mmCIF file of C-alpha atoms (C1' of nucleotides) in Angstrom:
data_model
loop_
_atom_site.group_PDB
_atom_site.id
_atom_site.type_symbol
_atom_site.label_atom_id
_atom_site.label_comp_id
_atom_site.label_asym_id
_atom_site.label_seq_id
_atom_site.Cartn_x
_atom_site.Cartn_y
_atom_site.Cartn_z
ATOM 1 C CA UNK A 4 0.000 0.000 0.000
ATOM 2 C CA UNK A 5 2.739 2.028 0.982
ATOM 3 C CA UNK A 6 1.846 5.888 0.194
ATOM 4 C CA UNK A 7 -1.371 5.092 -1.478
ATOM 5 C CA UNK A 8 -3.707 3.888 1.849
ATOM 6 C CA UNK A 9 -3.816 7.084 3.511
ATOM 7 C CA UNK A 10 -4.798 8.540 0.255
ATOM 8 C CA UNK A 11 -7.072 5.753 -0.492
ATOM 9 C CA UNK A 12 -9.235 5.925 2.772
ATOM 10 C CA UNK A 13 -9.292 9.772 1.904
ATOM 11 C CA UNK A 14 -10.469 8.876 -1.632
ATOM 12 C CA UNK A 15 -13.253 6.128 -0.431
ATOM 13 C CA UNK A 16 -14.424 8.667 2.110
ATOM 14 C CA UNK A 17 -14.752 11.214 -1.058
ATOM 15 C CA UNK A 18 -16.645 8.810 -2.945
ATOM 16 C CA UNK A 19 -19.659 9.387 -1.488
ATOM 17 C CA UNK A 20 -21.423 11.231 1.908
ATOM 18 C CA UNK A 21 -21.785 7.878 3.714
ATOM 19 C CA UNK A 22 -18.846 5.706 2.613
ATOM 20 C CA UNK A 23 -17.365 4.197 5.909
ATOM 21 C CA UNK A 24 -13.852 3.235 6.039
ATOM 22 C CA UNK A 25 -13.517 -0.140 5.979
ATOM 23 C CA UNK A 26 -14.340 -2.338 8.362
ATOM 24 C CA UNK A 27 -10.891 -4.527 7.547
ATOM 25 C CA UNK A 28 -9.383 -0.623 7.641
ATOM 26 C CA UNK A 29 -10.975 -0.274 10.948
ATOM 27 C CA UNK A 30 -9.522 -3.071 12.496
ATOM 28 C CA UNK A 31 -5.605 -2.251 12.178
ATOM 29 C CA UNK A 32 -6.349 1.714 12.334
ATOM 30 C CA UNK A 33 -7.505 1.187 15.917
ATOM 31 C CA UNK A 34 -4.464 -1.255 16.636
ATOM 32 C CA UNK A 35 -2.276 1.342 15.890
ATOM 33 C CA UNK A 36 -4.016 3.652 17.548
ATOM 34 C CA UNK A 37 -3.993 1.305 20.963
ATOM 35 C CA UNK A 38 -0.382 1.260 20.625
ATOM 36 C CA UNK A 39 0.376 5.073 19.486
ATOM 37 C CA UNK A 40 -2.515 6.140 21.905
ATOM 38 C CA UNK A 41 -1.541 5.121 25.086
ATOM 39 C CA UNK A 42 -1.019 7.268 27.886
ATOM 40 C CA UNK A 43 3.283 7.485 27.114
ATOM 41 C CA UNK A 44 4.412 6.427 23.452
ATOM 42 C CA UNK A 45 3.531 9.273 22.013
ATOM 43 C CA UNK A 46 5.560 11.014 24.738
ATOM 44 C CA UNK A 47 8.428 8.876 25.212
ATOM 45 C CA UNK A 48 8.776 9.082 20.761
ATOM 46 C CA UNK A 49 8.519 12.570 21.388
ATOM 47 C CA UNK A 50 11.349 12.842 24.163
ATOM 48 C CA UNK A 51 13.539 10.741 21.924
ATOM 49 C CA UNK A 52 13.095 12.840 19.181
ATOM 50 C CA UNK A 53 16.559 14.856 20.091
ATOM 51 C CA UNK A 54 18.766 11.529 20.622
ATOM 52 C CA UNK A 55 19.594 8.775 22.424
ATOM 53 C CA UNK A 56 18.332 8.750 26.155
ATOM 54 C CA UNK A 57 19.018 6.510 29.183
ATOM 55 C CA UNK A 58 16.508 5.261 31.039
ATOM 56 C CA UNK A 59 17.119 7.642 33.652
ATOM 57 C CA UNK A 60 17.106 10.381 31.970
ATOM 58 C CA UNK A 61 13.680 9.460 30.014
ATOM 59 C CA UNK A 62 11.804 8.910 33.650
ATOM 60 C CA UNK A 63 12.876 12.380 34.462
ATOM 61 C CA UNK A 64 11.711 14.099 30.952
ATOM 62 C CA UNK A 65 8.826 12.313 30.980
ATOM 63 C CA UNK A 66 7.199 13.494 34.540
ATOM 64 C CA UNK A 67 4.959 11.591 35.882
ATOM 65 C CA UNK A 68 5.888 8.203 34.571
ATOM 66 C CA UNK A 69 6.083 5.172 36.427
ATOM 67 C CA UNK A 70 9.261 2.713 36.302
ATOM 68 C CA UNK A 71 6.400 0.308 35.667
ATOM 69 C CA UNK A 72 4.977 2.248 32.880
ATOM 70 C CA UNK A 73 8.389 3.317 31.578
ATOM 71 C CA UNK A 74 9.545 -0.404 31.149
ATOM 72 C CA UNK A 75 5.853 -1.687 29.758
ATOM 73 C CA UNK A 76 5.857 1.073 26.999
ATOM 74 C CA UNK A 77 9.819 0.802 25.973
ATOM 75 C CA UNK A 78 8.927 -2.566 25.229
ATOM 76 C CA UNK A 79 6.199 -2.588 23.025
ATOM 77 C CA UNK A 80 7.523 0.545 21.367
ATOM 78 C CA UNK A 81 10.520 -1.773 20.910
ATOM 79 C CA UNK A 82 8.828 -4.717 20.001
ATOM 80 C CA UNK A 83 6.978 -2.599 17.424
ATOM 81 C CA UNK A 84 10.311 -1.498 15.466
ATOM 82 C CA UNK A 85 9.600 2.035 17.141
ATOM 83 C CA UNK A 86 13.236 2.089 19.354
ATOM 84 C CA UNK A 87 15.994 -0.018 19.967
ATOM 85 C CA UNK A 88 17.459 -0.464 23.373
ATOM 86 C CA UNK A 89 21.479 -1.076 23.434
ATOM 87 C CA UNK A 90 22.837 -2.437 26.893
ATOM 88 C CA UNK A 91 26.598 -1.297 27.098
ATOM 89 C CA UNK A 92 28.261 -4.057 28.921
ATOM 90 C CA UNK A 93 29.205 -1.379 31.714
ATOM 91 C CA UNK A 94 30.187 -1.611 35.538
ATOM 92 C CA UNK A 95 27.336 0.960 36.274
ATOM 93 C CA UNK A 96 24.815 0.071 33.701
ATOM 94 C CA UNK A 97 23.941 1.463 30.744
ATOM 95 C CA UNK A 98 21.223 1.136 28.267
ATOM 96 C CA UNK A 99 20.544 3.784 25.772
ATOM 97 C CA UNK A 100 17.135 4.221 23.723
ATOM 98 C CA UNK A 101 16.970 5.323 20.391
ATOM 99 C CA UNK A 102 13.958 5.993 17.597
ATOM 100 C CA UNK A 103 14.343 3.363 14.591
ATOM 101 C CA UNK A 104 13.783 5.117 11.266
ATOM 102 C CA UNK A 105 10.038 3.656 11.676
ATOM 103 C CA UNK A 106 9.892 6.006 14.819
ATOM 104 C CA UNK A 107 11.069 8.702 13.391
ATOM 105 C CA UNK A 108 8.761 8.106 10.530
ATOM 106 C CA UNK A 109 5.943 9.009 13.279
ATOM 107 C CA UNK A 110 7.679 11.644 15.120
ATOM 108 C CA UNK A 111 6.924 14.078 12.432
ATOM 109 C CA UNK A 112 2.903 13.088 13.264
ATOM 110 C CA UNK A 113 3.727 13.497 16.670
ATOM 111 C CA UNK A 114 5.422 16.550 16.266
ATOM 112 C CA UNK A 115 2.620 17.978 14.448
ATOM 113 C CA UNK A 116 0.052 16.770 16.882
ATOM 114 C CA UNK A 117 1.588 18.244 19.792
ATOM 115 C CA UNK A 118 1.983 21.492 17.837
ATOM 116 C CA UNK A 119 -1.702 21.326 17.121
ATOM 117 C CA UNK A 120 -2.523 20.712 21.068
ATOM 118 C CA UNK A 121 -0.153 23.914 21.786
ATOM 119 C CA UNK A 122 -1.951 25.896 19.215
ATOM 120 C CA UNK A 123 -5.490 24.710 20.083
ATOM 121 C CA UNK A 124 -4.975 24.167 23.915
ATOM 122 C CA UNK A 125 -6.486 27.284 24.825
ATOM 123 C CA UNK A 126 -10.062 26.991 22.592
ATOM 124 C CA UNK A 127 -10.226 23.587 23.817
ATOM 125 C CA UNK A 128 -9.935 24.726 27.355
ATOM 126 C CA UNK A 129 -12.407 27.526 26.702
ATOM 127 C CA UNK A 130 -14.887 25.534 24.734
ATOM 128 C CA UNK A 131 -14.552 22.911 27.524
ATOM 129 C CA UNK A 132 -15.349 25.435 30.460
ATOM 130 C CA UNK A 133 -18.016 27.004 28.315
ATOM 131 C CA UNK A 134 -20.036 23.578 28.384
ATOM 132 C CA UNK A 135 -19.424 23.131 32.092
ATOM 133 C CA UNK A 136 -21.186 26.362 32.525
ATOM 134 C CA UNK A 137 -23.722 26.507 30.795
ATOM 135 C CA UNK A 138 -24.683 22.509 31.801
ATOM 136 C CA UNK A 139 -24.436 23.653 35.354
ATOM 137 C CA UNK B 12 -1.278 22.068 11.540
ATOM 138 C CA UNK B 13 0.042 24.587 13.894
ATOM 139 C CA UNK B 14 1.318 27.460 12.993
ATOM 140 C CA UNK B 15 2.843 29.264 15.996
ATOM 141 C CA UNK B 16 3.062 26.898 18.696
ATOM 142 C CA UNK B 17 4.527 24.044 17.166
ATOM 143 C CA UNK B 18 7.459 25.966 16.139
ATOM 144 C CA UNK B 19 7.922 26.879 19.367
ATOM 145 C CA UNK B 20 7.965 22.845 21.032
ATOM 146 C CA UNK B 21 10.529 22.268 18.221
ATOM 147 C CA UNK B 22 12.420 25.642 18.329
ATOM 148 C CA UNK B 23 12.891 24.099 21.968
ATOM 149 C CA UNK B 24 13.377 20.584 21.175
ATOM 150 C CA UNK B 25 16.105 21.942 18.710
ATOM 151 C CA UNK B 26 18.142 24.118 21.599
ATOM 152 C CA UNK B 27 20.083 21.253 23.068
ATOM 153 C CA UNK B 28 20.278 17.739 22.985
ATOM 154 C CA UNK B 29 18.921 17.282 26.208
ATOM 155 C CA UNK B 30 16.066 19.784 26.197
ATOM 156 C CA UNK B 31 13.191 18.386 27.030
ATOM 157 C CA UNK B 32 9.448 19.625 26.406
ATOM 158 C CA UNK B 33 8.651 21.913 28.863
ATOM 159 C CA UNK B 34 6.462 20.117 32.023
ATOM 160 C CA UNK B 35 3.752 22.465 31.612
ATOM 161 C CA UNK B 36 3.554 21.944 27.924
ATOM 162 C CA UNK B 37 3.467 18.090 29.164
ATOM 163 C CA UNK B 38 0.532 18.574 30.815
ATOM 164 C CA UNK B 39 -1.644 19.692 28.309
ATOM 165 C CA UNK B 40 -0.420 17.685 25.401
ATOM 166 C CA UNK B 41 -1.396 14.494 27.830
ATOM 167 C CA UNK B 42 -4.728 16.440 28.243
ATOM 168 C CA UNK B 43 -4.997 16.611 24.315
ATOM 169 C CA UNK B 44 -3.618 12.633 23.815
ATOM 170 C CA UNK B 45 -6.009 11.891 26.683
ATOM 171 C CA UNK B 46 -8.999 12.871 24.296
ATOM 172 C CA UNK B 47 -7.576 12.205 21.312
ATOM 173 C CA UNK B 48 -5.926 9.074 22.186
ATOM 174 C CA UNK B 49 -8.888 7.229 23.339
ATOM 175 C CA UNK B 50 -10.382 4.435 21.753
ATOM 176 C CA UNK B 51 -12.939 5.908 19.575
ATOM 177 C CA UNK B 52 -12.810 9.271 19.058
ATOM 178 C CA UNK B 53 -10.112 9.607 16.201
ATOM 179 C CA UNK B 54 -12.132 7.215 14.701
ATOM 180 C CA UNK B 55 -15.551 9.644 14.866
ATOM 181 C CA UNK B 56 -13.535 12.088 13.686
ATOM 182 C CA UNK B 57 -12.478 10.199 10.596
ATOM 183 C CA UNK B 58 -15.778 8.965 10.147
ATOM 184 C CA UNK B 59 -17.516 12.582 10.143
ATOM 185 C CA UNK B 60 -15.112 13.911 7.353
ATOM 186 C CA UNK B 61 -16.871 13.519 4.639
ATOM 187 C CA UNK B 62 -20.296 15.589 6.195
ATOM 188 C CA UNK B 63 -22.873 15.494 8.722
ATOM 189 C CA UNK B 64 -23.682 12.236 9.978
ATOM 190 C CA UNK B 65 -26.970 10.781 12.171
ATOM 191 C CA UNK B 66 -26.160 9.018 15.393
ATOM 192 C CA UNK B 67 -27.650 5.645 13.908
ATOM 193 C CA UNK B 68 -25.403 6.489 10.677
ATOM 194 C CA UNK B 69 -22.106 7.010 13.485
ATOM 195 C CA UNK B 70 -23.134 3.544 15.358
ATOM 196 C CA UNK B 71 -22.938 1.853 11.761
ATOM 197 C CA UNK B 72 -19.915 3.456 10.151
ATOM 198 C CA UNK B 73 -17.996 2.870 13.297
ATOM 199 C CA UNK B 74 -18.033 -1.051 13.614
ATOM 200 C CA UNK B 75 -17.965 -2.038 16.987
ATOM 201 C CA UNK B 76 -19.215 0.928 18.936
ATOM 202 C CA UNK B 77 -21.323 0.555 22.116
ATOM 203 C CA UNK B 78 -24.213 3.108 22.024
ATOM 204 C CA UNK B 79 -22.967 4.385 25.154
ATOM 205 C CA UNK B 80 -19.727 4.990 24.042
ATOM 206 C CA UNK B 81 -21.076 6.719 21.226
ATOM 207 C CA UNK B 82 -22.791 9.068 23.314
ATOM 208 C CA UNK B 83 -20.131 9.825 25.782
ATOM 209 C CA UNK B 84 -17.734 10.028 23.287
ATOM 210 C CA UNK B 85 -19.914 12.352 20.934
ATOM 211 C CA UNK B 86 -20.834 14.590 24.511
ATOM 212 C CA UNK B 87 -17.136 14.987 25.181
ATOM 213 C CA UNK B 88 -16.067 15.741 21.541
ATOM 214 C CA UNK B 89 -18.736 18.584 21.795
ATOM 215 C CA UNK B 90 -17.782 19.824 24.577
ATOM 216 C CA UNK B 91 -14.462 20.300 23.511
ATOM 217 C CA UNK B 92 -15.863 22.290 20.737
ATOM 218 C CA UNK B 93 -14.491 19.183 17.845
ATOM 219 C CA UNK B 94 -18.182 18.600 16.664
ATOM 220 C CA UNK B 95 -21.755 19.881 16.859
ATOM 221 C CA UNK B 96 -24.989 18.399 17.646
ATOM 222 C CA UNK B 97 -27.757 19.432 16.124
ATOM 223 C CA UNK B 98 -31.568 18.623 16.476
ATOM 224 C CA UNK B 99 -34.438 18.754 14.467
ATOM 225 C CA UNK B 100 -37.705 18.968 16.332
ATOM 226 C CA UNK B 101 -39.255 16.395 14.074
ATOM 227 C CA UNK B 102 -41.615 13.684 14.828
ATOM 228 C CA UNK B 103 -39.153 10.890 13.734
ATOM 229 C CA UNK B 104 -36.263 13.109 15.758
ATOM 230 C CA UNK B 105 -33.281 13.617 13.713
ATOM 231 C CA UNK B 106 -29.777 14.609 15.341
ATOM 232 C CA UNK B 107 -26.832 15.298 12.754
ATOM 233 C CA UNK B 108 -22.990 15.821 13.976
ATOM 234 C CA UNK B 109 -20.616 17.649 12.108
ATOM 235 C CA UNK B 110 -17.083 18.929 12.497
ATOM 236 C CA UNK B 111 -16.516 22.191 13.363
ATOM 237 C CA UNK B 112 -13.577 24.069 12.106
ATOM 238 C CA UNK B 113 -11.452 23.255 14.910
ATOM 239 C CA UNK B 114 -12.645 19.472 14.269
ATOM 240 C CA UNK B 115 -11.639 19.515 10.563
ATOM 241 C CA UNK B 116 -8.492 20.964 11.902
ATOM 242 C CA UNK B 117 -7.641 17.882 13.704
ATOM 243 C CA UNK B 118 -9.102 15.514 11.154
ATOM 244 C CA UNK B 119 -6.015 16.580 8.923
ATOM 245 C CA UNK B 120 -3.742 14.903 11.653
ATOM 246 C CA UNK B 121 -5.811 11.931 11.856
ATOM 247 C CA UNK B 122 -5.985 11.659 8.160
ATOM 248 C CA UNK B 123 -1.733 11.200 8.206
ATOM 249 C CA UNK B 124 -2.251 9.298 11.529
ATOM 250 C CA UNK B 125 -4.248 6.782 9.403
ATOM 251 C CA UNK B 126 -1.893 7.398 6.593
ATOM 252 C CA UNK B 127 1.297 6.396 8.661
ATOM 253 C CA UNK B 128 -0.925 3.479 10.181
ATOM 254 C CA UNK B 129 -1.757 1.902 6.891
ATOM 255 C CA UNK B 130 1.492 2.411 5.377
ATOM 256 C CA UNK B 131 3.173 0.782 8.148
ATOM 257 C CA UNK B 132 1.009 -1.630 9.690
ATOM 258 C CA UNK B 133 2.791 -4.668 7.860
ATOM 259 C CA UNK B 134 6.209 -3.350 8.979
ATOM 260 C CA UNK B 135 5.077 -2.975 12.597
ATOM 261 C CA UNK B 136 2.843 -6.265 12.773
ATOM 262 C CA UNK B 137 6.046 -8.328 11.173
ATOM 263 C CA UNK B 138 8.247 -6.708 13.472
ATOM 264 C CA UNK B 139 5.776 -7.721 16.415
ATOM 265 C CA UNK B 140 5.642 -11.224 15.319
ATOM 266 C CA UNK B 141 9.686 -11.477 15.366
ATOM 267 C CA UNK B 142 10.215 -10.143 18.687
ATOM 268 C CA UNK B 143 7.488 -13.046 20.088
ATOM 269 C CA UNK B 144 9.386 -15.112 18.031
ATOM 270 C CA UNK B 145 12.479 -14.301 19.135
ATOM 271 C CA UNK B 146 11.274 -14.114 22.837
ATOM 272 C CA UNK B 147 9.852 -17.395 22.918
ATOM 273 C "C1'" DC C 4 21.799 2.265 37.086
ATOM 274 C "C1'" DA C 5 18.250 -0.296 35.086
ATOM 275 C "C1'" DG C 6 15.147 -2.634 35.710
ATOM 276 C "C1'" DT C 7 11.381 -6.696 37.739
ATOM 277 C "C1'" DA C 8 7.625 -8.303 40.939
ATOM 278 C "C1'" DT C 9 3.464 -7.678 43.417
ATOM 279 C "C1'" DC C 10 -0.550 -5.483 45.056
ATOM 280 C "C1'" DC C 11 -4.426 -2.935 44.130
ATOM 281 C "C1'" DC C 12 -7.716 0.631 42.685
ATOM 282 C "C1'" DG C 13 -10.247 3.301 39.454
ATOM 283 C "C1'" DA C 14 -11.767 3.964 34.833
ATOM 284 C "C1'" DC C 15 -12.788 2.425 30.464
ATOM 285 C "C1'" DG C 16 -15.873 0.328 28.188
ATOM 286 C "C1'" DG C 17 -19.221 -3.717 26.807
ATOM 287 C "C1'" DA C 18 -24.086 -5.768 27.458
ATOM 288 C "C1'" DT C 19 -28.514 -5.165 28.505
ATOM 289 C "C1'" DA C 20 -32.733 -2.878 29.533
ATOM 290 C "C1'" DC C 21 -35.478 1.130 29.575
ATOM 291 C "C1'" DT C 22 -37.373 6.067 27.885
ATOM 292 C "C1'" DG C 23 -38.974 10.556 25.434
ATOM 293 C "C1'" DC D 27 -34.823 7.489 16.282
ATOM 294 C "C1'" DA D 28 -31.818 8.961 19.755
ATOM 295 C "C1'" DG D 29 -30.520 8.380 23.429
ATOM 296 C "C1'" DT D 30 -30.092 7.251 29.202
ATOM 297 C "C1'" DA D 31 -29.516 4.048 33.223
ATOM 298 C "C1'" DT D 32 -27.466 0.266 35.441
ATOM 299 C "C1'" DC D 33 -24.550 -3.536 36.142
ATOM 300 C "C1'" DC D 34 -20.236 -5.455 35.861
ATOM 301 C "C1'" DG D 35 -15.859 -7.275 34.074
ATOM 302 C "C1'" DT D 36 -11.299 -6.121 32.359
ATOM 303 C "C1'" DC D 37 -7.053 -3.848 32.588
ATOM 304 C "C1'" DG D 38 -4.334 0.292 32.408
ATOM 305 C "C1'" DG D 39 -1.493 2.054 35.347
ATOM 306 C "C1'" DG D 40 0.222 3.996 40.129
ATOM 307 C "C1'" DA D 41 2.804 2.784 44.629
ATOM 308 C "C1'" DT D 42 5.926 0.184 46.732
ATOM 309 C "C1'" DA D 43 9.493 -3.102 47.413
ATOM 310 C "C1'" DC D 44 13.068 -5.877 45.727
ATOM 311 C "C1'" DT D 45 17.234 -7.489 42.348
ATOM 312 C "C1'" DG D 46 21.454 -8.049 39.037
#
DNA sequence: CAGTATCCCGACGGATACTG
DNA sequence: CAGTATCCGTCGGGATACTG
């Protein structure tokens, strides 16, 4: 399919008012988006986006993450292609993380996602209060 | 896309190797991913591209949906100002959602989400199946 | 330093039944 | 048709403690 499925679900949907995207489509689309939706890949591609990172240093850029959660997600996003870990045979430790081409592939989507939540943070925010008013 | 603030996460990305995003800036991109990221909005979002759409129509072009999911998932979306409900006082009642401007605004980043997901859903799912492979 | 193991709670979300 | 209400299971994910 390569660069010709995004722009055939866009051309199905054109097709007519009520054509669905595929319920075969459907299926993979929302693996994907289990994996890239979580509550960290998206933020752990986007810390990695700069370099290589320890594991250390990713539970402190990432704020808020668990060593539990840290661990969990490095290893689907490996298993996935997304990063590779390399242990250096060290006296302290060290393993280093890095984004695969495949991850940086998606870190321009991230990038541009996050850019939209900066630029749209504040509407949301307002639209959001807006509704808890006026359902009070 | 974005077309101030996104600059800025990657103007600060791009200062040093180390930089991280900015914890505040964390905060409300998980706030974003939160909504975004959950299991079926994206997928509403693709869905009402192509024009207004019924709930009934929603529940049938998105395989799989619970009505109450649809519901809570449509009420949030709303709230956040993605989509709008309207209602017809008619005696069969008729309710159409469409994207608002802000909503088509994501629905370009879902579009290349979807994109990146079908062109590289065979790479990821073969690299999945190694790693078990491997692991076993 | 770089993890794993265990416990546990809250929510996400499905199924079903009911309503204006 | 377009929802709401209720019940209930699953599991994502935090806290804590321990290991190579």
């Amino acid at each position: 399919m390569g660069t010709t499925s995004g722009a055939g679900i866009v051309g199905a949907a054109a097709i007519g008012p009520c054509a669905a995207i595929p319920a075969d489509q459907m299926a993979f689309i929302r693996q994907i988006l289990d994996r890239v939706g979580d509550k960290w890949s998206l933020l752990l591609i986007a810390v990695l986006e700069s370099g290589p990172l320890r594991y250390t240093d990713l539970q402190r850029q990432v704020p808020g993450i668990s060593q539990r959660m840290l661990s969990l997600t490095l290893r689907q996003l490996q298993q996935d292609g997304l990063i590779t870990r390399t242990a250096y045979a060290e006296v302290p430790p060290r393993v280093e993380y890095t984004l695969t081409p495949l991850g940086r592939s998606l870190h321009g989507i991230v990038t541009t996602l996050i850019g939209w939540a900066a630029d749209h943070h504040d509407e949301i925010r307002a639209n959001r209060d807006r509704a808890a008013t006026l359902g009070s």
